[in-house]
């Protein structure tokens, strides 16, 4: 009995910590597996095309009759699930517009689609009377000022964080 008791005591000392940490390790494993699946889904999305017409900020002048933003037939489907369907709207120059809705209604997806960060399709997409689909991504995104709901701070200067660009040039 003394040897059995001694063996059980030694086993309890060496096995207590691993047995107690087993649920934690299972949770960490499942979180890692879920993260890997999300990364696989992200990497399987089509890549952005960077070709297209380039516009300098000075070229963004419009005619007085042009809408600031004109979108027709915006559709977004990811993995066969239709997330946004046939959205159309016009925003006149100088108008103030708010996008509101319930959590999960697609507000962020709409804005991501306009920035071409989501693989949306459009029947027509114009910014200040110009075809936004013919522009390269840098020119298109220069037409927007956008603050995402996810906070992100770069290890850089305040100017770089506001411009969202490393080593941004001072404004003239």
mmCIF file of C-alpha atoms in Angstrom, residues 2 72 75 119 135 147:
data_model
loop_
_atom_site.group_PDB
_atom_site.id
_atom_site.type_symbol
_atom_site.label_atom_id
_atom_site.label_comp_id
_atom_site.label_asym_id
_atom_site.label_seq_id
_atom_site.Cartn_x
_atom_site.Cartn_y
_atom_site.Cartn_z
ATOM 1 C CA UNK A 2 2.867 2.410 0.692
ATOM 2 C CA UNK A 72 -26.835 51.607 -59.756
ATOM 3 C CA UNK A 75 -24.680 43.456 -55.811
ATOM 4 C CA UNK A 119 -15.947 41.908 -54.634
ATOM 5 C CA UNK A 135 -10.094 54.016 -62.216
ATOM 6 C CA UNK A 147 -12.965 56.087 -40.981
#
